[in-house]
XYZ file of C-alpha atoms in Angstrom:
670
model
C 183.600 30.844 24.143
C 182.833 32.942 27.179
C 182.698 36.715 27.186
C 184.903 38.983 29.312
C 183.991 42.379 30.758
C 186.684 44.438 32.491
C 185.289 47.417 34.448
C 187.390 50.290 35.792
C 185.787 52.646 38.339
C 188.381 55.406 38.448
C 189.297 57.075 41.785
C 187.160 54.750 43.927
C 188.376 54.144 47.491
C 188.047 50.528 48.651
C 186.367 51.466 51.940
C 183.717 53.462 50.077
C 183.299 50.823 47.363
C 182.534 48.197 49.996
C 180.220 50.397 52.072
C 177.148 48.537 50.796
C 175.524 51.720 49.484
C 176.109 51.104 45.757
C 173.610 48.701 44.229
C 175.512 47.592 41.133
C 178.801 47.077 42.962
C 176.933 44.935 45.501
C 175.202 43.077 42.681
C 178.550 42.147 41.129
C 179.995 41.250 44.537
C 177.060 38.914 45.158
C 177.897 37.093 41.897
C 181.617 36.740 42.629
C 184.536 36.994 45.025
C 185.634 40.276 46.597
C 189.349 40.746 47.224
C 189.213 42.937 50.310
C 192.944 43.784 50.324
C 193.813 44.795 46.771
C 196.650 47.251 46.168
C 197.218 49.595 43.208
C 200.568 50.012 41.448
C 200.320 53.817 41.370
C 197.946 56.547 42.603
C 197.542 57.904 39.069
C 195.291 56.806 36.194
C 197.789 56.150 33.332
C 200.470 54.108 35.149
C 197.943 52.181 37.223
C 195.901 51.152 34.175
C 199.041 50.229 32.272
C 199.886 47.813 35.095
C 196.332 46.413 35.097
C 196.280 45.777 31.357
C 199.831 44.388 31.167
C 200.332 42.631 34.517
C 203.726 44.298 35.030
C 205.117 46.986 37.334
C 205.445 50.608 36.131
C 209.211 50.419 35.748
C 208.696 47.652 33.154
C 205.863 49.145 31.117
C 207.578 52.561 31.327
C 204.545 54.809 31.926
C 205.224 56.838 35.081
C 204.037 60.418 34.445
C 201.208 62.284 32.708
C 201.740 62.668 28.922
C 205.498 62.179 29.166
C 205.935 58.515 28.268
C 204.134 55.886 26.248
C 203.829 52.219 27.121
C 207.025 50.409 26.114
C 206.901 48.694 22.732
C 207.787 45.304 24.234
C 204.930 45.437 26.763
C 202.007 43.260 25.632
C 198.523 44.170 26.840
C 195.863 41.588 27.714
C 193.640 42.909 24.890
C 196.280 41.780 22.380
C 196.012 38.210 23.689
C 192.215 38.257 23.360
C 192.433 39.764 19.880
C 194.866 37.085 18.667
C 192.556 34.405 20.077
C 189.605 35.536 17.940
C 187.629 37.638 20.390
C 185.930 40.854 19.347
C 187.741 43.460 21.449
C 186.526 46.915 22.361
C 187.087 49.695 24.881
C 185.110 52.740 25.992
C 187.285 55.037 28.099
C 186.346 58.385 29.537
C 189.308 60.632 30.379
C 192.540 62.046 28.929
C 194.616 59.685 31.091
C 193.591 56.684 28.947
C 194.086 58.320 25.564
C 195.339 56.149 22.708
C 198.506 58.294 22.633
C 199.820 56.297 25.599
C 199.349 52.996 23.739
C 196.212 51.844 25.545
C 194.513 51.084 22.212
C 196.776 48.116 21.505
C 194.759 44.960 20.912
C 191.375 46.688 20.647
C 189.381 46.449 17.413
C 187.545 49.598 18.514
C 188.914 52.059 21.051
C 186.542 54.888 21.980
C 188.645 57.520 23.750
C 186.643 60.538 22.608
C 186.233 63.202 25.289
C 184.562 66.618 25.097
C 186.391 69.898 24.672
C 186.885 72.147 27.678
C 184.283 74.885 28.326
C 186.446 77.441 26.499
C 186.585 75.200 23.424
C 190.219 74.156 23.895
C 191.581 70.627 23.543
C 192.106 69.057 27.004
C 194.975 66.988 25.643
C 196.850 70.228 24.968
C 196.112 71.644 28.447
C 198.967 71.868 30.939
C 196.714 72.337 33.984
C 196.142 68.795 35.283
C 193.006 69.639 37.266
C 191.468 71.497 34.345
C 192.293 68.601 32.035
C 190.563 66.247 34.469
C 187.252 68.043 33.977
C 187.097 66.692 30.406
C 185.298 63.369 30.645
C 182.633 61.207 29.104
C 179.920 60.986 31.734
C 178.810 57.568 32.967
C 175.553 57.729 31.027
C 177.504 58.205 27.770
C 179.960 55.397 28.626
C 177.038 53.072 29.341
C 175.222 54.076 26.133
C 178.259 53.416 23.981
C 179.099 50.144 25.743
C 175.542 48.891 25.206
C 175.634 49.975 21.533
C 178.918 48.081 21.093
C 177.459 44.947 22.701
C 174.278 45.087 20.617
C 176.354 45.200 17.433
C 178.162 41.977 18.453
C 175.390 39.785 19.829
C 176.739 36.672 18.102
C 180.437 37.248 18.875
C 182.530 36.335 21.898
C 183.894 39.578 23.260
C 186.443 41.226 25.524
C 185.136 44.665 26.500
C 186.936 47.188 28.693
C 184.787 50.035 30.060
C 186.173 52.872 32.130
C 184.178 55.338 34.261
C 185.758 58.598 35.438
C 182.891 60.296 37.294
C 184.265 59.838 40.828
C 187.335 61.859 39.867
C 187.400 65.537 40.901
C 185.310 67.717 40.473
C 182.472 66.125 42.447
C 179.375 67.426 40.653
C 177.088 64.504 39.831
C 174.334 65.364 37.321
C 171.832 63.185 39.215
C 171.375 61.848 42.737
C 170.990 58.110 43.305
C 170.599 56.328 46.640
C 172.072 57.111 50.057
C 175.322 59.093 49.984
C 177.454 60.900 52.553
C 179.098 63.563 50.402
C 179.461 64.856 46.852
C 182.265 62.391 46.076
C 179.936 59.518 46.908
C 177.256 61.223 44.830
C 179.492 60.821 41.786
C 180.075 57.159 42.660
C 176.336 56.561 42.950
C 175.785 58.173 39.528
C 178.520 55.983 38.028
C 177.170 52.873 39.759
C 173.665 53.547 38.447
C 174.778 53.685 34.812
C 177.088 50.688 35.196
C 173.930 48.892 36.299
C 172.398 49.618 32.893
C 175.250 47.697 31.223
C 174.743 44.724 33.556
C 170.980 44.876 32.949
C 171.594 44.744 29.188
C 173.770 41.651 29.527
C 171.075 40.003 31.617
C 168.158 40.826 29.318
C 170.165 39.733 26.269
C 170.872 36.386 27.935
C 174.645 36.820 28.087
C 175.261 37.669 31.760
C 175.749 34.070 32.885
C 178.254 33.553 30.060
C 180.233 36.701 30.927
C 183.221 36.874 33.247
C 183.329 40.226 35.042
C 186.315 41.807 36.745
C 185.609 45.111 38.466
C 188.411 47.233 39.908
C 189.402 50.767 40.804
C 192.747 52.124 39.652
C 193.407 54.161 42.806
C 191.529 55.843 45.637
C 191.119 59.445 46.745
C 192.229 61.674 49.635
C 189.186 63.821 50.409
C 191.035 66.218 52.759
C 189.001 65.347 55.849
C 185.924 63.411 54.717
C 187.479 60.127 55.859
C 189.573 59.331 58.936
C 192.823 58.526 57.095
C 192.826 61.554 54.758
C 196.124 63.434 54.934
C 195.936 66.184 52.334
C 195.940 69.943 52.852
C 195.992 71.263 56.428
C 196.369 67.684 57.679
C 200.031 67.800 56.708
C 200.492 67.269 52.962
C 199.847 70.345 50.884
C 201.218 68.601 47.774
C 198.291 66.173 47.660
C 195.127 67.172 45.809
C 192.993 64.048 45.809
C 195.566 61.559 44.571
C 198.869 61.234 42.761
C 201.356 62.561 45.322
C 201.109 60.149 48.282
C 201.187 56.378 48.792
C 198.971 55.860 51.829
C 196.072 53.411 51.812
C 193.439 56.013 51.035
C 194.796 55.974 47.461
C 196.518 52.567 47.277
C 193.760 50.370 48.726
C 191.355 49.688 45.854
C 188.317 47.650 44.887
C 188.673 44.302 43.116
C 185.884 41.796 42.407
C 186.068 38.720 40.136
C 182.896 37.007 38.917
C 182.578 33.938 36.699
C 179.520 31.714 37.289
C 180.504 28.130 37.957
C 184.185 28.920 38.460
C 184.564 31.706 41.042
C 182.729 31.421 44.402
C 179.775 33.772 44.723
C 179.152 36.238 47.542
C 182.538 35.534 49.129
C 185.100 38.004 50.508
C 188.741 36.945 50.848
C 191.415 38.789 52.823
C 194.856 37.756 51.456
C 196.565 40.797 49.962
C 196.631 40.897 46.152
C 197.686 43.437 43.498
C 196.131 45.002 40.422
C 198.976 43.446 38.427
C 197.235 40.109 39.153
C 194.255 41.041 36.944
C 195.814 40.374 33.504
C 197.171 36.906 34.377
C 193.810 36.068 36.014
C 191.964 36.981 32.803
C 194.421 34.918 30.792
C 193.957 31.949 33.141
C 190.140 32.114 32.999
C 190.128 32.447 29.194
C 192.800 29.797 28.636
C 195.089 32.267 26.920
C 198.848 31.888 26.748
C 200.661 35.004 27.927
C 203.885 34.696 25.980
C 205.630 37.432 27.948
C 206.596 37.424 31.615
C 204.100 38.912 34.088
C 204.913 40.364 37.474
C 201.401 39.415 38.583
C 199.922 35.961 39.189
C 196.498 34.467 38.642
C 194.104 34.846 41.582
C 192.666 31.337 41.114
C 194.646 29.688 43.979
C 193.192 32.233 46.406
C 189.503 31.756 45.572
C 190.072 27.986 45.475
C 191.521 28.165 49.005
C 194.910 26.767 48.002
C 196.854 29.958 48.804
C 196.184 32.166 51.827
C 199.464 34.061 51.735
C 199.687 37.821 51.295
C 201.310 38.889 48.028
C 203.824 41.736 48.515
C 202.616 44.812 46.641
C 204.941 47.404 45.092
C 203.713 50.896 44.198
C 205.231 54.222 43.202
C 204.503 57.795 42.201
C 206.628 59.891 39.889
C 203.820 62.423 39.469
C 205.510 64.397 42.259
C 208.036 65.544 39.616
C 205.185 67.396 37.878
C 203.886 69.362 40.872
C 204.570 73.083 40.541
C 204.401 76.063 42.868
C 202.122 79.068 42.438
C 204.492 80.527 39.842
C 204.512 77.358 37.752
C 208.048 76.372 38.733
C 208.829 72.771 39.852
C 208.014 72.428 43.551
C 210.948 70.069 44.131
C 209.084 67.008 45.439
C 210.962 63.737 45.014
C 209.341 60.530 43.703
C 208.119 57.980 46.226
C 208.051 54.194 46.160
C 206.550 51.730 48.597
C 205.917 48.106 49.457
C 202.964 46.778 51.424
C 204.444 43.467 52.519
C 201.220 42.055 53.970
C 198.319 43.200 56.118
C 200.725 44.540 58.747
C 203.996 45.953 57.424
C 204.328 48.793 54.962
C 207.332 50.870 53.890
C 207.356 54.124 51.902
C 210.627 55.671 50.736
C 212.241 58.092 48.333
C 214.139 56.039 45.740
C 217.027 58.487 45.832
C 219.949 56.929 47.709
C 220.786 55.853 51.239
C 220.078 59.250 52.798
C 216.552 59.506 51.382
C 213.434 59.789 53.505
C 211.467 56.707 54.543
C 208.559 55.613 56.742
C 207.773 52.208 58.247
C 204.216 51.458 59.384
C 202.739 48.748 61.580
C 199.198 48.656 60.167
C 197.925 46.478 63.027
C 198.582 49.174 65.626
C 198.209 52.133 63.255
C 195.738 51.219 60.479
C 195.228 54.871 59.485
C 198.994 55.397 58.926
C 199.389 58.447 61.154
C 202.451 57.365 63.180
C 205.352 55.550 61.481
C 207.274 53.343 63.894
C 210.441 54.390 62.066
C 210.825 57.577 60.063
C 213.567 59.673 58.541
C 213.543 63.168 57.008
C 210.306 64.936 56.197
C 207.761 62.763 54.448
C 205.145 63.400 57.173
C 204.673 65.832 60.075
C 205.998 64.397 63.333
C 206.210 65.504 66.981
C 207.186 69.075 67.735
C 210.752 69.306 69.018
C 209.746 72.206 71.300
C 208.189 69.805 73.832
C 210.326 69.831 77.018
C 210.840 66.715 79.198
C 209.206 67.052 82.592
C 211.470 66.076 85.480
C 210.673 66.946 89.120
C 212.352 70.353 89.013
C 210.708 71.254 85.742
C 207.314 70.161 87.084
C 207.652 72.406 90.132
C 208.628 75.395 88.017
C 205.763 74.845 85.585
C 203.228 74.231 88.359
C 204.272 77.425 90.119
C 203.909 79.394 86.881
C 200.436 77.947 86.287
C 199.326 78.506 89.890
C 200.162 82.196 89.639
C 197.414 82.769 87.100
C 195.157 79.681 87.170
C 195.027 77.773 90.486
C 192.460 75.299 89.154
C 194.684 74.447 86.201
C 197.702 74.009 88.508
C 195.712 71.598 90.648
C 194.688 69.683 87.541
C 198.259 69.604 86.214
C 199.691 68.141 89.432
C 196.965 65.491 89.694
C 197.389 64.522 86.061
C 201.166 64.261 86.184
C 200.882 62.119 89.315
C 198.560 59.700 87.500
C 200.621 59.610 84.295
C 203.902 59.097 86.188
C 202.765 55.665 87.317
C 204.031 54.312 84.010
C 207.831 54.776 83.942
C 208.139 53.648 80.299
C 206.075 56.630 79.161
C 207.956 59.897 78.690
C 206.165 63.118 79.673
C 206.891 66.571 78.297
C 205.178 69.947 78.515
C 204.261 71.649 75.292
C 202.691 74.836 73.954
C 202.499 77.790 76.328
C 203.713 75.604 79.228
C 207.006 74.994 77.425
C 207.313 78.577 76.198
C 206.718 80.184 79.588
C 203.636 82.071 78.392
C 200.899 80.264 80.331
C 198.035 82.432 81.544
C 194.545 81.902 82.934
C 193.175 81.313 79.450
C 195.765 78.783 78.258
C 195.358 75.046 77.749
C 197.418 72.421 79.527
C 199.449 70.923 76.676
C 201.318 67.669 77.297
C 203.169 65.248 75.035
C 203.461 61.580 76.006
C 206.078 59.438 74.284
C 205.538 55.689 74.175
C 208.423 53.330 73.384
C 209.155 51.634 70.052
C 205.909 51.498 68.088
C 204.125 54.378 69.730
C 200.762 54.335 71.496
C 198.348 51.444 71.104
C 194.608 51.554 71.654
C 195.196 50.270 75.205
C 197.684 53.091 75.820
C 195.189 55.709 74.682
C 192.552 54.226 76.981
C 195.067 54.335 79.855
C 195.584 58.060 79.202
C 191.822 58.630 79.300
C 191.599 56.726 82.597
C 194.399 58.840 84.087
C 192.599 62.044 83.165
C 189.317 60.728 84.572
C 191.045 59.962 87.890
C 192.477 63.462 88.104
C 189.343 65.528 87.472
C 185.665 65.686 86.543
C 185.680 65.075 82.790
C 182.992 67.058 80.987
C 183.971 65.950 77.500
C 186.719 63.881 75.908
C 187.430 63.078 72.275
C 190.346 62.424 69.908
C 191.101 65.211 67.449
C 189.869 63.288 64.409
C 188.384 66.529 63.097
C 191.948 67.854 62.918
C 193.288 64.665 61.366
C 195.177 63.857 64.596
C 193.759 60.676 66.176
C 196.547 60.559 68.772
C 195.795 64.056 70.074
C 193.326 63.574 72.952
C 191.249 66.587 73.959
C 189.654 66.902 77.384
C 187.423 69.491 79.049
C 187.396 69.149 82.838
C 185.628 70.843 85.714
C 188.037 71.757 88.492
C 186.818 73.932 91.393
C 183.899 75.242 89.301
C 186.317 76.224 86.519
C 186.720 74.753 83.033
C 190.204 73.466 82.281
C 191.112 72.264 78.803
C 193.832 69.623 78.457
C 195.459 68.534 75.189
C 197.543 65.356 75.393
C 199.422 64.290 72.291
C 200.537 60.650 72.300
C 203.524 59.759 70.124
C 206.181 57.151 69.573
C 209.952 57.701 69.802
C 211.033 60.994 68.294
C 214.443 60.036 66.867
C 215.015 61.101 63.258
C 211.723 62.969 63.164
C 211.060 66.425 61.869
C 209.568 69.140 64.087
C 206.558 71.081 63.028
C 203.333 69.185 63.760
C 200.359 71.077 65.117
C 200.309 70.457 68.861
C 197.390 72.466 70.206
C 193.732 72.599 69.341
C 193.018 74.622 66.233
C 189.680 76.387 65.791
C 188.242 73.729 63.522
C 188.621 71.230 60.731
C 190.262 72.674 57.650
C 191.559 75.863 59.299
C 194.897 77.503 58.709
C 196.089 80.124 61.162
C 192.597 80.315 62.590
C 190.869 81.085 59.310
C 187.746 79.025 58.610
C 187.749 76.939 55.461
C 184.924 76.116 53.102
C 182.295 73.717 54.380
C 183.440 70.081 54.196
C 181.734 67.947 51.574
C 180.708 65.359 54.181
C 178.846 65.799 57.440
C 179.499 63.761 60.579
C 177.403 64.798 63.627
C 179.890 63.469 66.195
C 182.842 65.264 64.612
C 180.670 68.362 64.377
C 180.093 68.221 68.138
C 183.858 68.104 68.546
C 184.232 71.088 66.236
C 181.532 73.026 68.060
C 183.121 72.465 71.476
C 186.570 73.388 70.152
C 185.405 76.451 68.283
C 183.208 77.658 71.142
C 186.195 77.452 73.479
C 188.366 79.162 70.880
C 185.878 82.033 70.551
C 185.580 82.428 74.338
C 189.355 82.716 74.647
C 189.542 85.250 71.828
C 186.782 87.339 73.410
C 188.466 87.315 76.809
C 191.707 88.374 75.173
C 189.898 91.137 73.243
C 190.876 89.544 69.930
C 187.580 90.480 68.321
C 188.427 89.848 64.673
C 189.612 86.308 65.506
C 186.424 85.707 67.510
C 184.323 86.858 64.564
C 186.202 84.484 62.245
C 185.557 81.681 64.703
C 181.851 82.461 64.596
C 181.950 82.280 60.805
C 183.556 78.857 61.120
C 180.794 77.654 63.451
C 178.176 78.815 60.986
C 179.796 77.429 57.837
C 181.287 74.176 59.143
C 178.695 73.184 61.761
C 175.355 74.995 61.779
C 174.632 75.142 58.056
C 175.687 71.504 57.382
C 173.659 70.318 60.414
C 170.602 72.270 59.321
C 170.967 70.921 55.778
C 171.207 67.396 57.155
C 168.031 67.821 59.178
C 166.256 69.351 56.177
C 167.357 66.535 53.853
C 169.163 69.042 51.633
C 172.506 68.286 49.888
C 175.757 69.502 51.446
C 176.504 72.371 49.083
C 178.679 74.671 51.145
C 177.082 78.003 51.982
C 175.136 78.227 48.720
C 171.332 78.174 48.349
C 170.731 78.813 52.045
C 167.487 80.639 51.372
C 166.173 77.800 49.213
C 167.362 74.852 51.304
C 166.665 76.034 54.871
C 163.439 76.903 56.604
C 162.525 80.392 57.782
C 163.082 79.253 61.387
C 166.583 77.936 60.616
C 167.508 81.152 58.831
C 166.286 83.133 61.815
C 168.587 81.089 64.072
C 171.503 81.733 61.719
C 170.731 85.447 61.672
C 171.204 85.617 65.436
C 174.767 84.303 65.074
C 175.833 87.385 63.101
C 177.174 90.192 65.271
C 175.745 93.520 64.168
C 178.880 95.289 65.384
C 182.414 94.260 66.215
C 182.187 94.617 69.997
C 182.685 92.103 72.764
C 179.006 92.237 73.946
C 177.659 91.778 70.414
C 180.056 88.913 69.659
C 179.296 87.322 73.028
C 175.560 87.331 72.304
C 176.163 85.933 68.822
C 178.370 83.167 70.202
C 175.708 82.238 72.753
C 173.174 82.050 69.921
C 175.539 79.884 67.867
C 176.052 77.494 70.802
C 172.295 77.276 71.368
C 171.613 76.602 67.683
C 174.393 74.018 67.499
C 173.095 72.187 70.564
C 169.548 72.196 69.185
C 170.590 70.795 65.784
C 173.229 68.290 66.798
C 171.178 66.885 69.690
C 168.750 65.588 67.077
C 171.520 63.849 65.097
C 173.353 61.797 67.758
C 172.144 59.337 70.438
C 170.653 61.058 73.529
C 173.389 59.947 75.939
C 176.113 61.245 73.656
C 174.251 64.513 73.137
C 173.867 65.016 76.894
C 177.626 64.748 77.461
C 178.491 67.188 74.703
C 175.777 69.619 75.763
C 177.120 69.652 79.317
C 180.536 70.646 78.018
C 179.025 73.464 75.972
C 177.045 74.698 78.950
C 180.174 74.974 81.083
C 181.982 76.755 78.250
C 179.024 79.147 77.967
C 179.121 79.820 81.700
C 182.912 80.129 81.703
C 182.680 82.709 78.942
C 179.858 84.521 80.750
C 177.730 84.264 77.622
C 174.016 84.859 77.659
C 171.304 85.000 75.040
C 167.527 85.260 75.079
C 167.037 81.918 73.345
C 169.889 80.017 75.036
C 168.915 76.914 76.959
């Protein structure tokens, strides 16, 4: 009899899992077949694992919330089939969400669900606070130790072992550092991967690896609030999301899945047909020759790795955790459950299962793989174009141009040239936005435009056409999409017109019918800001996005200084320090990204001296101006070493014009 090892890496995004940076994951992939498009049944640990172990959808196994329901009595888990067939069955799980109370212990001879008490000595299973409860876990080293002990005690027995690692769940505080990582979340994954490797090493040294079928999966992904391009939590539009559980986008629903069985499953192969986590249980049963005497919603994956089936399997998913979200006072926040279907690699629908008038979104993943712009939408699931944008006919253009010319002739010239270029495409609607629409444009304002593209919204070719139109209408100093704001269809341009700097924001959207107003439409001071207030340093560091932030924040600070809004300018400077300079300096020093802590220990004396110059000793325009010039100089010096020279030259030119436009000077500025 063969052996069977089922591995759950909790909260692991598929794109991160397949990044190639995690040795043990790559080792298992090299021995088996990777299912590149695997979809979870729920973005929450208990219901997702119940679907994995049973092969049925959540509405059939009945587990849809945290500690509200148990798995239905008539739901049979795959461990029960192995147990009845004479296998030694065991599980080592590491968090409250897989506690035996739910029924996860069915079919296991031994079920190790012990977890530590909380720091105050209380029982995490009696804790209402979900995030606090999530801090109670068996670390990966303990899971590996206990799994190896279990295996050593059964060296002569055929086994089915389920091991579950929880380290990549919030909070991201790995005890050790292993390998190349981009942020603290990936640090936890690397720690988990390292100790999983110890289990695989044990199987190899004991001579059982080649006789062991391995299925590795993740139960759901994670929204890191800005670390990755498709994150949507927090200031990006969804305040109800804190990592996972509340939304059904691919950052939580796209998961890892690898199947390895020497001699049966192709090795080192990646397949692209869409599959589901509910396919795991019937695949295990197929490989082990077990008879699943109850109906499964999933199907064995064998036809896919044998090349007999290349079709995408429609994937259903849901979240009822939204019922459990509370406001600051502990009262229900009123969020409705969501359900969704990913039909294939292109079409995806998310809806509220609450009647014909409920909200819904339809996505074309070919044209919008990051799920920012539904081609059809109703109600308020996501932020959508601002209804304040005003269509720009000839009369409106003349009125707006005259208003702009009264205070900023260069901007008026730019506006006319740009509208002329954009008007060449009659199918594209043009509207003015921001201060242009509100009649409050002055010499310091941006040119804000909204372009509406028919049916499915803007494609990559459309966005390139917009960039070409802007390039034809002025000397572009810098151009980039607002990825640092979570808005890939907001294009930001800095142009030189008659020796002046003109900033243009062009938001590209699809049809606006049945869409809610309220999206951010103008450049905000930086990533993770609300009402201009800097956030904590992001856990990841991307030099290109940091250039974008630096240009945006430098412009923001210049405008605040020229408007005598000194407190806002000082906050902008704090944002430059915390979100750009300190992370860049840490990157160059090889230090971990740990917010604004341990600056004295992690940075050199020279770096700290540069930071010191960015603090204004008094709240006056001259002092803030000098500090801003120092911040720009320090940012240029750091970031120029972290991006290719050509890219650095373009960004630096933009900063130089902003510095000149703001009449900034500093002894060390270059």
